[in-house]
Every structure is written in structure tokens, then in C-alpha cells.
Amino acid sequence: MQHKSIGRLISILHRQSQIYTNKALKEFSLTSAEYPFLFALYTKEGRTQEELSSYLYIDKAATTRIIRSLLAKGYVTRVQDGLDRRCNRIFLTEKAKQQQEEIRGRVMQWNAYITEGLDDETYQNAFAALQKMVDQVENTPLFENLE
Amino acid sequence: MQHKSIGRLISILHRQSQIYTNKALKEFSLTSAEYPFLFALYTKEGRTQEELSSYLYIDKAATTRIIRSLLAKGYVTRVQDGLDRRCNRIFLTEKAKQQQEEIRGRVMQWNAYITEGLDDETYQNAFAALQKMVDQVENTPLFENLE
DNA sequence: ATGCAATAGTTGACGCATCAACTAATTTTC
DNA sequence: GAAAATTAGTTGATGCGTCAACTATTGCAT
């Protein structure tokens, strides 16, 4: 077992990504916490907060607050589901749709920067490995068996 | 350019890692934010807060508070440098040294869990790719040239 | 059908990380 | 050697994410 822990690198990249995207999205009044929700909705509108939370692995309390913020900024609308009135379904506003390409471009620029110098195969392999780690999180005994 | 952004995976792994290590270290009264500092000191004691901040890519204000917390918990001592009195040098207490193996083991368990199912070569390649991305962060025009 | 469990979402409290502004010590510049 | 610039660390304010406790709605059991 090497002391080369992958955790440190992941933490660093996460923090630096937040710093970058916060600056890059400032002119849209969007934050590093908010854009992942927009991205999730760009692929499929009308998701419930529950679906967004589990897709992004973010606490539902955080989702509540971020959706409220996106609502206030005019990026999304919230509609109570008619069949299951516990659910809020989230939709994009025209503003969000119009700015989609530019917002996505800004964020993707970060990806482009940090993966500069990696050939495509290396990138794809790294992506696949990280995806496997995320999958592994789910079926892990850890979260129950701690003391 | 694929929409398969590596950023989402990194965020997820970071958050889940925090949740796990917070639970795993609870009996040591240590948090996910604190153990990286101990690890850095295990490899080399007597670092300054500045050195710790830049090694971990963590804001120096956060470092101030985390060192203060580790001090209160009896894991480190803080000594003003004799030659450059602006610097605080941080040392491990006996308690920190005695518990090193167990603390390290608890955290490494997380690594072991999420990398289960990856063969060693895949892991090493992923690690190398992430390291390259971290290196890339440094020499990037981004942090100055935004608007 | 009543009652109980599960699910979706909200709220309050807390810890973490950043930023900006500040102090104190050191180094550079002239 | 004094003034200016740099560096190390601290403090206050703010946004983010988790946890725990709560409400409201729905599903299930008998």
C-alpha cells in the first residue's frame, strides 16, 4: 500500500475547480454549486429535487437551497407534481436555455485546461477509473458499519 | 468535446470522502479537514503554515483555523521560528505520533474501498493523470485572465 | 378504512473553504 | 538606513454541504 493517496489530488482538484468556476461564472451570477444543477437539467428537464440530489450526490438540504437560489436568479421554475404532491419538478427558464452554450463553454474551459497535455486515451482511462470509484461508493459497507 | 465531464466525478468523490472520513475518524476527534495536515506532518515535521497551505492547496485562513483546532485537540504544537518570526512551525505531539498508524489506516481504508476492482496499473495510471491535472493547475492562465 | 412506514422537501445549526482587509515581520530599493 | 514592497499569519464575512429534526404527502398493512 503506497502512501500516494489519490484522495489528496481529488480534494485539490475539487477546490481549485470551485475557485475557477466561481470566477468564470461570475458574470452570469452563477456559482460553482449552482451550475451542476443547470447541467443536470440541460440533459433532462422536469427532474425532482430528489432526482437531482441523488444524481449529484448532494444532500437534499443543499438542493433545497440551491434551487431556491436559482429560482431567485431566474434560471429555473419549480412546479409541484400533480400526481405526487410531495415532489417539486424543476424546469429551465428561457434565460437558462439561451445562456446554455456560453455557460457550458465557460465550465468546459476548466476541463480543457487541466486535461491539457493528456492524450485522449489517458483521459478516457482516467475518466473510466473515476467512474468506477463513484460506482464503488454505492455498494460499500462503510456507511453503515462504522462503530 | 464530450459532455462527460470529469469534474462531476471529482466533486462526488470529494464529498463522499469527506462523509466517510468524518465518520471513520470520529473516535479520534478528527475531521476530514484536519487529517490532511497530520499526514503532511507525518512525512515532515516542522513545516510552516505557509508550506502546509501550498502543499495542500488550502487557503491560509483555513490553515490558521485548522491548526488552531489541532492545537486545542492536542495533536500539534506551534513554535515561532527563531530566524523568521513571521513563521509558525508546526510539530506533532506524542499523541499524534502514537495514533499515526491507526489514523492512517482508517483513512487508507477509504482509498482501498473505492479502488477495489481496479487493477494496480489502472490505479497508477489514474493517479498519474490526476497528478498531471494538479500540476496543470499551477501553470494556467486562468486565474488572472478572467474578465 | 385506519394507522404506520416510507418518501420529498424544508429548516436550523454547524464545520469547512474562500475572499478581502488587516497586522507584524522581513526584504528590497534607492 | 529609511521607505516601500513582500511575506506569514489572523480575523470577519459569506457561501457551501452535512446532519438532525421536522412537516406534509403518499403507500402499505391488516
Tab-separated table of C-alpha atoms (C1' of nucleotides) in Angstrom:
chain	number	residue	atom	x	y	z
A	1	MET	CA	0.000	0.000	0.000
A	2	GLN	CA	1.623	3.179	-1.167
A	3	HIS	CA	1.230	6.444	0.679
A	4	LYS	CA	0.364	8.045	-2.633
A	5	SER	CA	-3.218	8.735	-1.775
A	6	ILE	CA	-5.495	9.682	-4.589
A	7	GLY	CA	-7.686	11.486	-2.090
A	8	ARG	CA	-5.361	14.433	-1.778
A	9	LEU	CA	-5.368	15.003	-5.533
A	10	ILE	CA	-9.130	14.784	-5.723
A	11	SER	CA	-9.513	17.329	-2.948
A	12	ILE	CA	-7.127	19.723	-4.621
A	13	LEU	CA	-8.843	19.472	-7.976
A	14	HIS	CA	-12.217	19.935	-6.370
A	15	ARG	CA	-11.211	23.085	-4.534
A	16	GLN	CA	-9.383	24.586	-7.482
A	17	SER	CA	-12.316	23.817	-9.727
A	18	GLN	CA	-14.595	25.714	-7.395
A	19	ILE	CA	-12.300	28.710	-7.370
A	20	TYR	CA	-12.059	28.718	-11.149
A	21	THR	CA	-15.711	28.207	-11.968
A	22	ASN	CA	-16.822	30.782	-9.439
A	23	LYS	CA	-14.750	33.350	-11.278
A	24	ALA	CA	-15.674	32.088	-14.716
A	25	LEU	CA	-19.402	32.231	-13.974
A	26	LYS	CA	-19.440	35.456	-12.031
A	27	GLU	CA	-20.839	37.468	-14.920
A	28	PHE	CA	-23.785	35.062	-15.085
A	29	SER	CA	-24.343	35.408	-11.354
A	30	LEU	CA	-23.849	31.670	-11.061
A	31	THR	CA	-21.707	29.797	-8.564
A	32	SER	CA	-19.744	26.585	-8.578
A	33	ALA	CA	-22.510	24.978	-6.559
A	34	GLU	CA	-25.280	26.010	-8.919
A	35	TYR	CA	-24.065	25.128	-12.378
A	36	PRO	CA	-24.141	21.351	-11.808
A	37	PHE	CA	-27.890	21.626	-11.313
A	38	LEU	CA	-28.290	23.543	-14.546
A	39	PHE	CA	-26.196	20.952	-16.354
A	40	ALA	CA	-28.321	18.163	-14.960
A	41	LEU	CA	-31.425	19.975	-16.173
A	42	TYR	CA	-29.961	20.661	-19.599
A	43	THR	CA	-29.807	16.924	-20.167
A	44	LYS	CA	-33.332	16.416	-18.853
A	45	GLU	CA	-35.794	18.981	-17.572
A	46	GLY	CA	-38.501	18.403	-15.035
A	47	ARG	CA	-36.473	16.371	-12.611
A	48	THR	CA	-37.486	16.344	-8.986
A	49	GLN	CA	-35.204	17.684	-6.294
A	50	GLU	CA	-34.778	14.126	-5.079
A	51	GLU	CA	-33.556	13.055	-8.503
A	52	LEU	CA	-31.152	15.958	-8.679
A	53	SER	CA	-29.818	15.219	-5.211
A	54	SER	CA	-29.084	11.610	-5.921
A	55	TYR	CA	-27.696	12.260	-9.385
A	56	LEU	CA	-25.234	14.780	-7.971
A	57	TYR	CA	-24.725	13.001	-4.655
A	58	ILE	CA	-25.643	16.195	-2.855
A	59	ASP	CA	-27.587	16.431	0.357
A	60	LYS	CA	-31.232	17.264	-0.217
A	61	ALA	CA	-30.961	20.220	2.123
A	62	ALA	CA	-28.321	21.733	-0.121
A	63	THR	CA	-30.529	21.063	-3.112
A	64	THR	CA	-33.382	22.948	-1.494
A	65	ARG	CA	-31.208	25.999	-1.016
A	66	ILE	CA	-29.546	25.916	-4.412
A	67	ILE	CA	-32.849	25.551	-6.236
A	68	ARG	CA	-34.187	28.443	-4.217
A	69	SER	CA	-31.202	30.489	-5.291
A	70	LEU	CA	-31.556	29.536	-8.968
A	71	LEU	CA	-35.216	30.431	-8.688
A	72	ALA	CA	-34.382	33.860	-7.314
A	73	LYS	CA	-31.855	34.390	-10.100
A	74	GLY	CA	-34.415	33.472	-12.719
A	75	TYR	CA	-32.751	30.340	-14.043
A	76	VAL	CA	-35.363	27.762	-13.080
A	77	THR	CA	-39.010	27.363	-12.167
A	78	ARG	CA	-40.429	24.975	-9.596
A	79	VAL	CA	-43.685	23.157	-10.178
A	80	GLN	CA	-45.422	20.871	-7.769
A	81	ASP	CA	-46.096	17.479	-9.283
A	82	GLY	CA	-49.791	16.882	-9.838
A	83	LEU	CA	-49.723	13.163	-9.137
A	84	ASP	CA	-47.343	13.170	-6.193
A	85	ARG	CA	-47.656	16.483	-4.468
A	86	ARG	CA	-44.595	15.833	-2.358
A	87	CYS	CA	-42.393	16.328	-5.419
A	88	ASN	CA	-41.163	19.567	-6.923
A	89	ARG	CA	-40.299	19.357	-10.585
A	90	ILE	CA	-37.672	21.803	-11.791
A	91	PHE	CA	-37.729	23.406	-15.232
A	92	LEU	CA	-35.370	25.762	-17.031
A	93	THR	CA	-36.352	29.305	-17.870
A	94	GLU	CA	-35.782	30.885	-21.262
A	95	LYS	CA	-32.847	32.740	-19.783
A	96	ALA	CA	-31.205	29.479	-18.754
A	97	LYS	CA	-31.756	27.977	-22.179
A	98	GLN	CA	-30.431	30.984	-24.037
A	99	GLN	CA	-27.264	31.081	-21.999
A	100	GLN	CA	-26.700	27.345	-22.062
A	101	GLU	CA	-23.915	27.271	-24.610
A	102	GLU	CA	-21.964	30.078	-23.064
A	103	ILE	CA	-22.292	28.721	-19.541
A	104	ARG	CA	-21.319	25.259	-20.625
A	105	GLY	CA	-18.401	26.665	-22.542
A	106	ARG	CA	-17.103	28.523	-19.539
A	107	VAL	CA	-17.131	25.445	-17.367
A	108	MET	CA	-15.747	23.153	-20.022
A	109	GLN	CA	-12.825	25.512	-20.357
A	110	TRP	CA	-11.704	24.337	-16.949
A	111	ASN	CA	-11.807	20.742	-18.073
A	112	ALA	CA	-9.851	21.671	-21.155
A	113	TYR	CA	-7.189	23.474	-19.148
A	114	ILE	CA	-6.479	20.796	-16.604
A	115	THR	CA	-6.547	17.953	-19.103
A	116	GLU	CA	-4.222	19.757	-21.457
A	117	GLY	CA	-1.266	17.512	-22.076
A	118	LEU	CA	-3.227	14.319	-21.580
A	119	ASP	CA	-3.834	12.316	-24.706
A	120	ASP	CA	-7.363	11.175	-25.276
A	121	GLU	CA	-6.787	7.587	-24.276
A	122	THR	CA	-5.234	8.582	-20.972
A	123	TYR	CA	-8.155	10.885	-20.301
A	124	GLN	CA	-10.716	8.243	-21.140
A	125	ASN	CA	-8.988	5.732	-18.899
A	126	ALA	CA	-8.825	8.173	-16.021
A	127	PHE	CA	-12.466	9.027	-16.510
A	128	ALA	CA	-13.422	5.360	-16.508
A	129	ALA	CA	-11.397	4.718	-13.371
A	130	LEU	CA	-13.052	7.619	-11.549
A	131	GLN	CA	-16.453	6.431	-12.703
A	132	LYS	CA	-15.677	3.019	-11.250
A	133	MET	CA	-14.718	4.615	-7.954
A	134	VAL	CA	-18.001	6.514	-7.862
A	135	ASP	CA	-19.894	3.311	-8.585
A	136	GLN	CA	-17.938	1.655	-5.828
A	137	VAL	CA	-19.117	4.248	-3.324
A	138	GLU	CA	-22.633	2.931	-3.569
A	139	ASN	CA	-22.082	-0.700	-2.771
A	140	THR	CA	-19.711	-0.213	0.097
A	141	PRO	CA	-20.309	-1.460	3.596
A	142	LEU	CA	-18.680	1.633	5.053
A	143	PHE	CA	-21.508	3.911	5.689
A	144	GLU	CA	-23.287	1.541	7.992
A	145	ASN	CA	-20.542	-0.423	9.694
A	146	LEU	CA	-18.574	2.340	11.331
A	147	GLU	CA	-18.560	1.654	15.053
B	1	MET	CA	-15.753	17.598	-26.785
B	2	GLN	CA	-17.804	15.117	-24.858
B	3	HIS	CA	-20.208	16.166	-22.149
B	4	LYS	CA	-18.630	13.554	-19.919
B	5	SER	CA	-17.115	15.994	-17.504
B	6	ILE	CA	-14.566	14.654	-15.103
B	7	GLY	CA	-15.423	17.494	-12.747
B	8	ARG	CA	-18.661	15.919	-11.641
B	9	LEU	CA	-16.923	12.709	-10.649
B	10	ILE	CA	-14.238	14.557	-8.743
B	11	SER	CA	-16.839	16.536	-6.822
B	12	ILE	CA	-18.746	13.407	-5.908
B	13	LEU	CA	-15.663	11.583	-4.722
B	14	HIS	CA	-14.568	14.583	-2.709
B	15	ARG	CA	-17.873	14.912	-0.915
B	16	GLN	CA	-18.237	11.219	-0.260
B	17	SER	CA	-14.695	11.051	1.007
B	18	GLN	CA	-15.463	13.780	3.490
B	19	ILE	CA	-18.547	11.978	4.726
B	20	TYR	CA	-16.647	8.739	5.122
B	21	THR	CA	-13.535	10.074	6.808
B	22	ASN	CA	-15.540	12.209	9.185
B	23	LYS	CA	-17.236	9.074	10.426
B	24	ALA	CA	-14.089	6.967	10.368
B	25	LEU	CA	-12.125	9.497	12.419
B	26	LYS	CA	-14.845	10.458	14.840
B	27	GLU	CA	-13.403	8.396	17.674
B	28	PHE	CA	-10.123	10.292	17.301
B	29	SER	CA	-11.964	13.600	17.389
B	30	LEU	CA	-10.507	14.358	13.987
B	31	THR	CA	-12.298	15.692	10.919
B	32	SER	CA	-11.905	15.320	7.185
B	33	ALA	CA	-10.361	18.765	7.080
B	34	GLU	CA	-7.788	18.055	9.767
B	35	TYR	CA	-6.226	14.734	8.850
B	36	PRO	CA	-4.530	16.024	5.685
B	37	PHE	CA	-2.475	18.333	7.884
B	38	LEU	CA	-1.453	15.474	10.132
B	39	PHE	CA	-0.485	13.413	7.096
B	40	ALA	CA	1.612	16.247	5.758
B	41	LEU	CA	3.363	16.493	9.115
B	42	TYR	CA	3.901	12.754	9.346
B	43	THR	CA	6.062	12.965	6.251
B	44	LYS	CA	7.927	16.004	7.575
B	45	GLU	CA	7.515	17.825	10.853
B	46	GLY	CA	8.211	21.458	11.499
B	47	ARG	CA	6.618	22.828	8.380
B	48	THR	CA	5.324	26.364	8.407
B	49	GLN	CA	1.653	27.132	7.905
B	50	GLU	CA	2.574	28.648	4.568
B	51	GLU	CA	4.188	25.394	3.485
B	52	LEU	CA	1.196	23.399	4.618
B	53	SER	CA	-1.194	25.719	2.802
B	54	SER	CA	0.596	25.491	-0.503
B	55	TYR	CA	1.230	21.760	-0.234
B	56	LEU	CA	-2.461	21.121	0.319
B	57	TYR	CA	-3.675	23.967	-1.883
B	58	ILE	CA	-5.716	25.268	1.004
B	59	ASP	CA	-6.326	28.895	1.811
B	60	LYS	CA	-4.052	30.159	4.560
B	61	ALA	CA	-7.037	31.361	6.543
B	62	ALA	CA	-8.352	27.813	6.664
B	63	THR	CA	-4.915	26.633	7.724
B	64	THR	CA	-4.901	29.063	10.617
B	65	ARG	CA	-8.185	27.697	11.899
B	66	ILE	CA	-7.386	24.042	11.384
B	67	ILE	CA	-4.027	24.328	13.130
B	68	ARG	CA	-5.764	26.104	15.973
B	69	SER	CA	-8.201	23.219	16.204
B	70	LEU	CA	-5.469	20.567	16.105
B	71	LEU	CA	-3.684	22.528	18.796
B	72	ALA	CA	-6.761	22.514	21.002
B	73	LYS	CA	-7.177	18.784	20.466
B	74	GLY	CA	-3.598	18.135	21.445
B	75	TYR	CA	-2.342	16.820	18.119
B	76	VAL	CA	0.216	19.514	17.278
B	77	THR	CA	2.313	22.261	18.810
B	78	ARG	CA	3.079	25.618	17.237
B	79	VAL	CA	6.511	27.206	17.577
B	80	GLN	CA	7.515	30.575	16.279
B	81	ASP	CA	10.552	30.357	14.042
B	82	GLY	CA	13.611	31.945	15.642
B	83	LEU	CA	15.118	33.253	12.433
B	84	ASP	CA	11.948	34.450	10.739
B	85	ARG	CA	9.492	35.378	13.407
B	86	ARG	CA	6.653	35.663	10.927
B	87	CYS	CA	6.623	31.881	10.563
B	88	ASN	CA	4.945	29.336	12.785
B	89	ARG	CA	6.482	25.895	12.650
B	90	ILE	CA	4.125	23.026	13.420
B	91	PHE	CA	5.189	19.866	15.245
B	92	LEU	CA	3.410	16.658	16.159
B	93	THR	CA	2.655	15.738	19.748
B	94	GLU	CA	3.310	12.302	21.220
B	95	LYS	CA	-0.392	11.627	20.952
B	96	ALA	CA	-0.328	12.292	17.225
B	97	LYS	CA	2.675	10.052	16.747
B	98	GLN	CA	1.248	7.201	18.777
B	99	GLN	CA	-2.007	7.215	16.848
B	100	GLN	CA	-0.388	7.650	13.471
B	101	GLU	CA	-0.785	4.104	12.251
B	102	GLU	CA	-4.368	3.788	13.294
B	103	ILE	CA	-5.371	7.136	11.861
B	104	ARG	CA	-3.608	6.452	8.619
B	105	GLY	CA	-5.213	3.030	8.452
B	106	ARG	CA	-8.678	4.456	8.876
B	107	VAL	CA	-8.232	6.908	6.039
B	108	MET	CA	-6.488	4.453	3.762
B	109	GLN	CA	-9.460	2.167	4.149
B	110	TRP	CA	-11.423	4.653	2.105
B	111	ASN	CA	-8.864	4.514	-0.657
B	112	ALA	CA	-8.955	0.752	-0.529
B	113	TYR	CA	-12.733	0.648	-0.766
B	114	ILE	CA	-13.187	2.930	-3.717
B	115	THR	CA	-10.298	1.487	-5.683
B	116	GLU	CA	-11.479	-2.039	-5.146
B	117	GLY	CA	-11.919	-3.624	-8.530
B	118	LEU	CA	-9.211	-1.528	-10.167
B	119	ASP	CA	-6.050	-3.378	-11.037
B	120	ASP	CA	-2.835	-1.775	-9.962
B	121	GLU	CA	-1.874	-0.490	-13.383
B	122	THR	CA	-5.222	1.211	-13.877
B	123	TYR	CA	-4.900	2.824	-10.487
B	124	GLN	CA	-1.379	4.026	-11.150
B	125	ASN	CA	-2.410	5.487	-14.486
B	126	ALA	CA	-5.368	7.260	-12.961
B	127	PHE	CA	-3.171	8.591	-10.199
B	128	ALA	CA	-0.615	9.845	-12.706
B	129	ALA	CA	-3.321	11.509	-14.777
B	130	LEU	CA	-4.752	13.297	-11.734
B	131	GLN	CA	-1.269	14.368	-10.709
B	132	LYS	CA	-0.777	15.856	-14.149
B	133	MET	CA	-4.034	17.758	-13.811
B	134	VAL	CA	-2.938	19.150	-10.455
B	135	ASP	CA	0.369	20.203	-11.977
B	136	GLN	CA	-1.544	21.811	-14.791
B	137	VAL	CA	-3.485	23.956	-12.345
B	138	GLU	CA	-0.340	25.851	-11.486
B	139	ASN	CA	0.740	26.987	-14.908
B	140	THR	CA	-2.634	28.009	-16.175
B	141	PRO	CA	-3.521	31.465	-17.369
B	142	LEU	CA	-6.988	31.178	-15.897
B	143	PHE	CA	-6.679	32.738	-12.564
B	144	GLU	CA	-5.554	36.072	-13.880
B	145	ASN	CA	-7.212	36.425	-17.241
B	146	LEU	CA	-10.839	36.187	-16.296
B	147	GLU	CA	-12.585	39.329	-17.489
C	1	DA	C1'	-60.601	2.413	6.273
C	2	DT	C1'	-57.337	3.406	9.967
C	3	DG	C1'	-52.864	3.537	11.230
C	4	DC	C1'	-47.951	3.091	10.346
C	5	DA	C1'	-43.980	3.389	7.499
C	6	DA	C1'	-41.629	5.490	3.794
C	7	DT	C1'	-40.614	9.443	0.831
C	8	DA	C1'	-39.939	14.576	-0.684
C	9	DG	C1'	-38.804	18.660	0.888
C	10	DT	C1'	-37.667	22.380	4.478
C	11	DT	C1'	-35.277	24.478	8.385
C	12	DG	C1'	-31.659	25.362	11.906
C	13	DA	C1'	-27.164	24.530	13.430
C	14	DC	C1'	-22.554	23.593	12.474
C	15	DG	C1'	-17.986	22.904	10.186
C	16	DC	C1'	-15.278	23.941	6.047
C	17	DA	C1'	-13.016	26.986	2.429
C	18	DT	C1'	-12.635	31.343	0.169
C	19	DC	C1'	-12.024	36.270	-0.118
C	20	DA	C1'	-10.780	40.734	1.474
C	21	DA	C1'	-8.750	43.516	4.747
C	22	DC	C1'	-5.692	43.709	8.251
C	23	DT	C1'	-1.109	43.299	11.456
C	24	DA	C1'	3.542	42.186	12.046
C	25	DA	C1'	7.934	40.881	10.440
C	26	DT	C1'	11.225	40.743	6.760
C	27	DT	C1'	13.370	42.008	2.327
C	28	DT	C1'	14.258	45.162	-1.306
C	29	DT	C1'	15.280	49.504	-3.207
C	30	DC	C1'	17.238	53.778	-3.557
D	1	DG	C1'	19.483	53.362	6.780
D	2	DA	C1'	14.527	54.862	5.757
D	3	DA	C1'	10.641	53.960	2.765
D	4	DA	C1'	8.292	50.702	0.049
D	5	DA	C1'	7.162	46.152	-1.177
D	6	DT	C1'	6.734	41.420	0.054
D	7	DT	C1'	5.602	37.578	3.054
D	8	DA	C1'	3.329	34.896	7.110
D	9	DG	C1'	-0.394	34.718	9.655
D	10	DT	C1'	-5.045	36.368	11.616
D	11	DT	C1'	-9.880	37.953	11.548
D	12	DG	C1'	-14.637	38.802	9.808
D	13	DA	C1'	-17.951	37.872	6.420
D	14	DT	C1'	-20.038	34.773	3.254
D	15	DG	C1'	-21.350	30.602	0.574
D	16	DC	C1'	-21.339	25.531	0.554
D	17	DG	C1'	-22.570	20.839	2.336
D	18	DT	C1'	-23.877	17.777	6.056
D	19	DC	C1'	-26.697	16.253	9.828
D	20	DA	C1'	-30.727	16.016	12.603
D	21	DA	C1'	-35.294	17.144	13.357
D	22	DC	C1'	-39.342	18.411	11.392
D	23	DT	C1'	-43.845	18.768	8.075
D	24	DA	C1'	-46.572	17.033	4.506
D	25	DT	C1'	-47.871	13.631	1.375
D	26	DT	C1'	-48.173	9.004	-0.214
D	27	DG	C1'	-48.052	3.862	0.155
D	28	DC	C1'	-48.823	-0.277	2.697
D	29	DA	C1'	-50.651	-3.458	6.129
D	30	DT	C1'	-54.169	-5.682	8.255
